[in-house]
Coordinates of C-alpha atoms in Angstrom, one line a residue:
Chain D
M37 CA -11.1 75.8 60.8
S38 CA -10.5 74.8 64.4
R39 CA -8.5 71.7 65.4
D40 CA -11.7 70.2 66.8
E41 CA -13.5 70.7 63.5
I42 CA -10.6 69.1 61.6
F43 CA -10.6 66.2 64.0
E44 CA -14.4 65.6 63.5
K45 CA -13.9 65.6 59.7
I46 CA -11.0 63.2 60.0
Q47 CA -13.3 60.9 62.1
T48 CA -15.7 60.9 59.2
V49 CA -12.9 60.3 56.6
L50 CA -11.7 57.3 58.6
D51 CA -15.2 56.0 59.2
D52 CA -15.7 56.0 55.4
A53 CA -12.3 54.7 54.4
L54 CA -11.8 52.0 57.1
G55 CA -15.3 51.1 58.1
V56 CA -14.5 51.9 61.8
D57 CA -16.9 53.5 64.3
E58 CA -16.2 57.1 65.0
D59 CA -15.7 56.4 68.7
E60 CA -12.8 54.2 67.8
V61 CA -11.1 57.1 66.1
T62 CA -9.3 58.6 69.1
P63 CA -6.4 61.1 68.7
N64 CA -3.8 58.5 69.7
A65 CA -5.2 55.6 67.7
S66 CA -2.7 54.2 65.2
L67 CA -4.1 53.8 61.7
T68 CA -2.5 50.4 61.2
A69 CA -2.2 48.9 64.7
D70 CA -5.6 50.1 66.1
L71 CA -7.8 50.9 63.1
G72 CA -6.6 48.1 60.7
A73 CA -5.5 50.3 57.8
E74 CA -3.6 48.5 55.0
S75 CA -1.5 50.0 52.2
I76 CA -4.3 50.8 49.7
D77 CA -6.2 52.4 52.6
F78 CA -3.5 55.1 52.8
L79 CA -4.3 56.1 49.2
D80 CA -8.0 56.1 49.9
I81 CA -7.4 58.3 53.0
V82 CA -5.3 60.7 51.0
F83 CA -8.0 61.0 48.3
R84 CA -10.7 61.5 50.9
I85 CA -8.7 64.1 52.9
E86 CA -8.1 66.0 49.6
K87 CA -11.8 66.1 48.8
T88 CA -12.9 66.9 52.4
F89 CA -10.6 69.8 52.9
D90 CA -10.1 70.9 49.3
I91 CA -6.4 70.5 49.4
K92 CA -3.8 68.8 47.2
I93 CA -1.4 66.2 48.8
P94 CA 1.6 65.3 46.7
Q95 CA 2.5 61.6 46.8
G96 CA 4.7 60.8 49.8
E97 CA 3.9 63.9 51.7
L98 CA 1.4 62.5 54.2
F99 CA 2.7 58.9 54.4
P100 CA 6.3 57.9 53.9
E101 CA 7.3 56.2 50.6
G102 CA 10.4 54.7 49.0
L103 CA 12.2 54.3 52.2
T104 CA 13.6 50.8 51.5
E105 CA 15.1 51.9 48.2
N106 CA 17.7 54.0 50.0
P107 CA 20.4 52.0 51.9
E108 CA 21.3 55.1 53.9
W109 CA 17.8 55.1 55.4
V110 CA 17.2 51.4 55.9
A111 CA 19.8 48.7 56.7
D112 CA 18.9 45.1 57.4
G113 CA 15.3 46.0 57.6
N114 CA 15.8 48.6 60.3
L115 CA 15.6 52.4 60.1
T116 CA 19.1 54.0 60.4
D117 CA 19.8 57.3 62.2
E118 CA 19.9 59.0 58.9
G119 CA 16.6 57.5 57.9
L120 CA 15.0 58.6 61.2
S121 CA 16.4 62.2 60.8
M122 CA 15.0 62.3 57.3
L123 CA 11.5 61.2 58.4
K124 CA 11.4 63.7 61.3
E125 CA 12.4 66.5 59.0
R126 CA 10.0 65.6 56.2
M127 CA 7.1 64.4 58.3
G128 CA 6.8 66.8 61.2
H129 CA 3.1 65.8 61.6
V130 CA 4.1 62.3 62.9
N131 CA 5.5 61.6 66.4
F132 CA 8.4 59.1 65.9
D133 CA 9.3 58.8 69.6
A134 CA 8.3 55.1 69.7
I135 CA 10.6 54.3 66.8
E136 CA 13.4 56.4 68.1
N137 CA 13.3 54.8 71.5
G138 CA 12.2 51.3 70.5
D139 CA 11.9 48.9 67.6
R140 CA 13.5 50.4 64.5
N141 CA 12.0 47.8 62.1
V142 CA 10.5 49.5 59.0
S143 CA 7.3 47.5 59.5
K144 CA 6.7 49.5 62.7
I145 CA 7.0 52.9 60.9
A146 CA 3.4 52.9 59.8
D147 CA 2.2 52.2 63.4
S148 CA 3.5 55.6 64.4
I149 CA 1.0 57.3 62.1
T150 CA -2.0 58.2 64.3
V151 CA -5.3 60.1 64.0
D152 CA -3.4 63.0 65.5
S153 CA -0.8 62.8 62.8
L154 CA -3.6 63.4 60.2
V155 CA -5.0 66.3 62.2
N156 CA -1.6 67.8 62.5
F157 CA -1.0 67.4 58.7
V158 CA -4.3 69.0 57.7
E159 CA -3.8 71.8 60.2
M160 CA -0.4 72.5 58.7
K161 CA -1.8 72.4 55.1
L162 CA -4.7 74.7 55.9
G163 CA -2.4 77.1 57.8
S164 CA 0.0 77.3 54.9
Chain K
M698 CA -9.1 39.8 32.6
R699 CA -10.0 36.2 31.9
W700 CA -13.8 36.3 32.5
L701 CA -15.5 39.2 30.8
W702 CA -18.4 40.5 32.8
I703 CA -19.4 43.2 30.4
D704 CA -20.8 42.7 26.9
S705 CA -20.1 46.1 25.4
I706 CA -19.0 49.6 26.0
I707 CA -21.6 52.1 25.0
E708 CA -20.1 55.5 26.2
H709 CA -16.6 56.8 26.8
E710 CA -15.7 60.2 28.0
P711 CA -11.8 60.2 28.0
E712 CA -10.2 60.3 31.5
S713 CA -13.6 60.8 33.1
R714 CA -16.4 58.2 32.5
L715 CA -17.1 54.9 30.9
V716 CA -20.5 53.1 30.5
A717 CA -20.9 49.4 29.7
I718 CA -23.8 47.0 29.5
K719 CA -24.2 43.3 30.3
N720 CA -27.2 41.2 29.4
I721 CA -27.9 38.6 32.0
S722 CA -28.8 35.2 30.5
L723 CA -30.0 31.9 31.8
S724 CA -27.3 30.2 29.8
E725 CA -24.8 31.4 32.4
D726 CA -24.3 28.3 34.6
H727 CA -23.6 30.1 37.8
L728 CA -27.1 31.6 37.8
H729 CA -28.5 28.1 38.3
D730 CA -26.7 27.9 41.7
Y731 CA -28.0 31.2 43.1
F732 CA -31.5 31.7 44.2
V733 CA -33.3 34.3 46.4
N734 CA -36.9 33.5 47.5
G735 CA -37.0 30.8 44.8
H736 CA -36.0 33.2 41.9
V737 CA -32.7 33.1 40.0
V738 CA -30.6 36.2 40.6
A739 CA -27.2 37.4 39.6
P740 CA -24.8 37.3 42.5
F741 CA -24.0 40.8 43.7
S742 CA -20.3 39.9 43.8
L743 CA -20.4 39.5 40.0
L744 CA -22.2 42.8 39.6
I745 CA -19.2 44.3 41.5
E746 CA -16.9 42.5 39.1
G747 CA -18.8 44.1 36.2
M748 CA -18.3 47.5 37.7
A749 CA -14.6 46.7 38.5
Q750 CA -14.1 45.8 34.8
T751 CA -15.9 48.9 33.6
A752 CA -14.0 51.2 36.0
G753 CA -10.8 49.3 35.5
I754 CA -10.9 49.9 31.7
L755 CA -11.6 53.5 32.3
V756 CA -8.7 53.9 34.7
G757 CA -6.4 51.9 32.4
S758 CA -7.4 54.0 29.4
V759 CA -6.1 57.2 31.0
S760 CA -2.5 55.8 30.8
R761 CA -3.3 54.2 27.4
F762 CA -3.0 50.9 29.3
K763 CA 0.7 51.4 30.0
E764 CA -0.1 51.0 33.8
K765 CA -1.1 47.7 35.3
V766 CA -4.4 48.5 37.0
I767 CA -5.8 46.1 39.6
L768 CA -8.8 46.3 41.8
A769 CA -7.4 47.0 45.3
K770 CA -10.5 47.9 47.4
I771 CA -14.2 47.9 47.4
A772 CA -14.8 51.0 49.4
H773 CA -18.6 50.9 49.4
A774 CA -21.1 48.7 47.7
N775 CA -24.9 48.9 48.1
L776 CA -27.5 46.8 46.4
D777 CA -31.1 48.0 46.4
R778 CA -32.7 45.4 44.2
D779 CA -31.9 42.1 42.5
V780 CA -30.9 41.4 38.9
T781 CA -32.2 38.4 37.1
A782 CA -32.1 36.5 33.8
G783 CA -33.4 38.6 30.9
D784 CA -32.2 41.9 32.5
C785 CA -30.0 44.4 30.7
V786 CA -27.6 45.9 33.3
R787 CA -25.7 49.1 32.9
F788 CA -22.5 49.9 34.6
D789 CA -21.7 53.7 34.7
A790 CA -18.3 54.4 36.2
T791 CA -16.7 57.8 36.9
I792 CA -13.2 58.6 38.0
E793 CA -13.3 60.5 41.3
R794 CA -9.5 60.9 41.7
L795 CA -6.5 59.5 39.9
D796 CA -2.7 59.9 40.5
K797 CA 0.5 58.0 40.0
A798 CA -0.3 55.4 42.7
G799 CA -3.9 54.6 41.8
A800 CA -7.4 55.8 41.4
S801 CA -10.8 56.0 43.1
T802 CA -14.0 55.6 41.2
T803 CA -17.7 55.9 41.8
G804 CA -20.2 53.9 39.9
V805 CA -23.9 53.2 39.6
I806 CA -25.6 50.1 38.4
D807 CA -29.0 50.3 36.7
R808 CA -31.2 47.8 34.9
R809 CA -33.5 48.5 32.1
V810 CA -37.2 48.3 33.1
A811 CA -38.8 45.4 31.2
G812 CA -40.7 46.5 28.1
G813 CA -39.4 50.1 28.0
D814 CA -36.4 52.4 27.7
A815 CA -36.4 53.5 31.3
W816 CA -33.7 52.5 33.8
E817 CA -34.0 51.8 37.5
R818 CA -31.2 52.0 40.1
V819 CA -29.8 48.6 41.2
G820 CA -26.9 49.9 43.4
T821 CA -23.9 52.1 43.9
I822 CA -20.3 51.0 44.2
E823 CA -17.1 52.9 45.1
L824 CA -13.8 51.2 44.1
M825 CA -10.1 51.8 44.6
F826 CA -7.5 50.8 41.9
S827 CA -3.8 50.5 42.3
H828 CA -1.2 51.2 39.6
I829 CA 0.8 48.2 40.9
D830 CA 4.1 49.2 39.4
N831 CA 3.9 52.3 41.6
N832 CA 2.6 50.6 44.7
M833 CA 3.7 51.9 48.0
A834 CA 5.1 48.5 49.1
G835 CA 7.7 48.7 46.3
V836 CA 6.9 45.2 45.0
E837 CA 8.1 44.5 41.5
F838 CA 5.8 42.9 38.8
P839 CA 6.5 41.4 35.3
E840 CA 6.9 44.0 32.6
D841 CA 4.2 42.4 30.5
N842 CA 0.8 44.0 31.1
F843 CA -1.0 40.9 32.3
V844 CA -4.1 42.8 33.4
F845 CA -5.4 43.8 29.9
S846 CA -5.5 40.7 27.8
D847 CA -6.8 39.9 24.3
N848 CA -10.5 39.4 25.1
F849 CA -10.5 42.8 26.8
K850 CA -9.0 44.3 23.6
M851 CA -11.9 42.7 21.7
V852 CA -14.4 44.7 23.8
L853 CA -12.4 47.8 23.1
E854 CA -12.4 47.1 19.3
Q855 CA -16.2 46.5 19.3
A856 CA -16.7 49.8 21.0
G857 CA -14.5 51.6 18.4
L858 CA -11.8 52.2 21.0
A859 CA -9.2 49.9 19.5
S860 CA -6.7 52.7 19.1
L861 CA -6.4 52.9 22.9
A862 CA -5.1 49.4 23.1
E863 CA -3.1 49.4 19.8
E864 CA -0.5 51.7 21.3
V865 CA 0.2 49.2 24.0
K866 CA 0.6 46.4 21.5
E867 CA 3.0 48.4 19.4
E868 CA 5.1 49.4 22.4
Q869 CA 5.3 45.8 23.6
C870 CA 6.5 44.7 20.2
L871 CA 9.2 47.4 20.2
G872 CA 10.1 46.5 23.8

């Protein structure tokens, strides 16, 4: 499946899960900041991507989880260098440049997850 | 579950499907405040609640009610026709996907055609449930399973499914 085909299917997934228009679903749109996704929407998106692409997504693989439970990763509400390294290693489908070069607050992590992140993830899963 | 919006469970396929019915009655006070074109109708929000209770019991039954299951999202809800006093409504819920964090369900609402055994489609509803002890935000909740209360257990007992809830009661006593 080509990257364009994956993108088109992701547009439909987000249209169904978030009630947004497909033209709002641009590659750089942030799921939370631009498309209004909330925590339960992430689970909805995972389920819909699994069904659409016939793949299995273990919990925590597509979206980060349990970060705040590890003091080595988060201190005083901010992502540590160790936490950032861990995220970059585990979640190669997400571009964390904005976090690395700007606000390290954990509440900003979700903003880094874009439509492109989902396309990257599906491309990787289908490729493997 | 403080306000039951289903009268009885009529079918249960473990970990897959649950069907419940509700008889709409003029003795329900809220009906007297809700009219469409001069006719009393059941508010669609309460039909969604009926589906949420049906699907919520189904999702809870998979973990033998050890998980606290709460309605987290109404993904889609379509209503094709109104329901009124005297109607028997059927909520038919199916688990689409379930994991540690939660579940998604699909459901159809039908009503019995007056004077016969046929059913006609009222609407379709897709819901998301969260297992709140495993929520992504990491928020902690009381150990007591406050979601599934005694009146809900009564519905299970009437449907011959009391054993599902009994295990929870025993574990809570031991705990």
